[in-house]
């Protein structure tokens, strides 16, 4: 296998892992919050997790449509989608915090779902790398 | 004493404003640099678009989350400061 193909495979594997891990980490954190934390905290985790996970999927779709040379979408459509996503996320977070609907710490935990799954993907790749080198 | 409480809340709002400004500045520069490099890479070698997009997506998600954290902290400082009630009570005595 050439180095180029191998890099491509690793990157595709990381993306698939992050996409699945997002939902998995979100489910685990939500169940943890449901069992251990207060209702406000649970709402924070649920809303925070949903905001970043949906954002990540939308960002992925937009980037694929905007950077794949065979079927490029118009710049205006991409910009409009970006700003709609950005304003909606900001507005939801603003309403949640200013109306005291959620516990800020819960929201913070929820918003860390994507970061946690990217960290997990990095750890997994590092583990693969070290095991591969050791063999 | 109430003036001190007011000063505290003015400081909170100022900190929130500067915090989100610095975060947006940093994240804007970082996203711009990442996007510039990705577009240059794809322009030189269009076949690599898939690989570049994956790396760019993960990088942008990480950078964006930093800005969202800053926004949350700024909103907490303005609207939901955890010690706001205690501090108001302390200064209003």
PDB file of C-alpha atoms in Angstrom, chain B residues 1-78:
ATOM      1  CA  UNK B   1     -21.273  49.946  49.368  1.00  0.00           C
ATOM      2  CA  UNK B   2     -23.767  49.608  46.498  1.00  0.00           C
ATOM      3  CA  UNK B   3     -21.275  51.497  44.330  1.00  0.00           C
ATOM      4  CA  UNK B   4     -18.774  48.684  44.957  1.00  0.00           C
ATOM      5  CA  UNK B   5     -21.347  46.091  43.906  1.00  0.00           C
ATOM      6  CA  UNK B   6     -22.024  48.110  40.762  1.00  0.00           C
ATOM      7  CA  UNK B   7     -18.287  48.319  40.088  1.00  0.00           C
ATOM      8  CA  UNK B   8     -18.049  44.546  40.408  1.00  0.00           C
ATOM      9  CA  UNK B   9     -20.769  44.013  37.797  1.00  0.00           C
ATOM     10  CA  UNK B  10     -19.217  46.628  35.484  1.00  0.00           C
ATOM     11  CA  UNK B  11     -15.934  44.715  35.764  1.00  0.00           C
ATOM     12  CA  UNK B  12     -17.770  41.462  34.908  1.00  0.00           C
ATOM     13  CA  UNK B  13     -19.339  42.947  31.763  1.00  0.00           C
ATOM     14  CA  UNK B  14     -15.997  44.486  30.703  1.00  0.00           C
ATOM     15  CA  UNK B  15     -14.245  41.130  31.221  1.00  0.00           C
ATOM     16  CA  UNK B  16     -16.946  39.363  29.192  1.00  0.00           C
ATOM     17  CA  UNK B  17     -16.604  41.868  26.351  1.00  0.00           C
ATOM     18  CA  UNK B  18     -12.819  41.690  26.205  1.00  0.00           C
ATOM     19  CA  UNK B  19     -12.886  37.904  26.622  1.00  0.00           C
ATOM     20  CA  UNK B  20     -15.171  37.277  23.649  1.00  0.00           C
ATOM     21  CA  UNK B  21     -13.259  39.875  21.589  1.00  0.00           C
ATOM     22  CA  UNK B  22      -9.904  38.166  22.187  1.00  0.00           C
ATOM     23  CA  UNK B  23     -11.424  34.714  21.557  1.00  0.00           C
ATOM     24  CA  UNK B  24     -13.103  35.783  18.306  1.00  0.00           C
ATOM     25  CA  UNK B  25      -9.879  37.471  17.151  1.00  0.00           C
ATOM     26  CA  UNK B  26      -7.777  34.368  17.830  1.00  0.00           C
ATOM     27  CA  UNK B  27     -10.294  31.912  16.412  1.00  0.00           C
ATOM     28  CA  UNK B  28     -10.856  34.077  13.327  1.00  0.00           C
ATOM     29  CA  UNK B  29      -7.132  34.192  12.574  1.00  0.00           C
ATOM     30  CA  UNK B  30      -6.734  30.454  13.226  1.00  0.00           C
ATOM     31  CA  UNK B  31      -9.700  29.468  11.035  1.00  0.00           C
ATOM     32  CA  UNK B  32      -8.538  31.837   8.290  1.00  0.00           C
ATOM     33  CA  UNK B  33      -5.017  30.359   8.289  1.00  0.00           C
ATOM     34  CA  UNK B  34      -6.359  26.788   8.254  1.00  0.00           C
ATOM     35  CA  UNK B  35      -8.809  27.502   5.446  1.00  0.00           C
ATOM     36  CA  UNK B  36      -6.161  29.358   3.415  1.00  0.00           C
ATOM     37  CA  UNK B  37      -3.767  26.418   3.636  1.00  0.00           C
ATOM     38  CA  UNK B  38      -6.534  23.931   2.759  1.00  0.00           C
ATOM     39  CA  UNK B  39      -7.713  25.879  -0.288  1.00  0.00           C
ATOM     40  CA  UNK B  40      -4.113  26.306  -1.498  1.00  0.00           C
ATOM     41  CA  UNK B  41      -3.517  22.579  -1.081  1.00  0.00           C
ATOM     42  CA  UNK B  42      -6.676  21.675  -3.012  1.00  0.00           C
ATOM     43  CA  UNK B  43      -5.873  24.200  -5.756  1.00  0.00           C
ATOM     44  CA  UNK B  44      -2.431  22.614  -6.236  1.00  0.00           C
ATOM     45  CA  UNK B  45      -3.695  19.053  -6.061  1.00  0.00           C
ATOM     46  CA  UNK B  46      -7.490  18.734  -6.541  1.00  0.00           C
ATOM     47  CA  UNK B  47      -7.397  14.946  -5.978  1.00  0.00           C
ATOM     48  CA  UNK B  48      -6.361  15.487  -2.358  1.00  0.00           C
ATOM     49  CA  UNK B  49      -9.597  17.353  -1.521  1.00  0.00           C
ATOM     50  CA  UNK B  50     -11.057  14.438   0.466  1.00  0.00           C
ATOM     51  CA  UNK B  51      -8.040  14.145   2.767  1.00  0.00           C
ATOM     52  CA  UNK B  52      -7.680  17.900   3.213  1.00  0.00           C
ATOM     53  CA  UNK B  53     -11.407  18.246   4.011  1.00  0.00           C
ATOM     54  CA  UNK B  54     -11.242  15.640   6.807  1.00  0.00           C
ATOM     55  CA  UNK B  55      -8.272  17.317   8.491  1.00  0.00           C
ATOM     56  CA  UNK B  56      -9.798  20.758   8.008  1.00  0.00           C
ATOM     57  CA  UNK B  57     -13.129  19.622   9.467  1.00  0.00           C
ATOM     58  CA  UNK B  58     -11.524  18.309  12.652  1.00  0.00           C
ATOM     59  CA  UNK B  59      -9.331  21.396  12.989  1.00  0.00           C
ATOM     60  CA  UNK B  60     -12.226  23.811  12.452  1.00  0.00           C
ATOM     61  CA  UNK B  61     -14.413  21.931  14.947  1.00  0.00           C
ATOM     62  CA  UNK B  62     -11.662  22.223  17.592  1.00  0.00           C
ATOM     63  CA  UNK B  63     -11.134  25.945  16.929  1.00  0.00           C
ATOM     64  CA  UNK B  64     -14.871  26.669  16.843  1.00  0.00           C
ATOM     65  CA  UNK B  65     -15.400  24.931  20.169  1.00  0.00           C
ATOM     66  CA  UNK B  66     -12.853  27.287  21.773  1.00  0.00           C
ATOM     67  CA  UNK B  67     -14.867  30.290  20.628  1.00  0.00           C
ATOM     68  CA  UNK B  68     -18.113  28.704  21.888  1.00  0.00           C
ATOM     69  CA  UNK B  69     -16.453  28.171  25.296  1.00  0.00           C
ATOM     70  CA  UNK B  70     -15.497  31.853  25.387  1.00  0.00           C
ATOM     71  CA  UNK B  71     -19.076  32.819  24.465  1.00  0.00           C
ATOM     72  CA  UNK B  72     -20.472  30.633  27.251  1.00  0.00           C
ATOM     73  CA  UNK B  73     -18.079  32.111  29.825  1.00  0.00           C
ATOM     74  CA  UNK B  74     -18.927  35.649  28.664  1.00  0.00           C
ATOM     75  CA  UNK B  75     -22.675  34.978  28.923  1.00  0.00           C
ATOM     76  CA  UNK B  76     -22.223  33.376  32.347  1.00  0.00           C
ATOM     77  CA  UNK B  77     -20.304  36.465  33.542  1.00  0.00           C
ATOM     78  CA  UNK B  78     -23.086  38.754  32.337  1.00  0.00           C
TER      79      UNK B  78
END
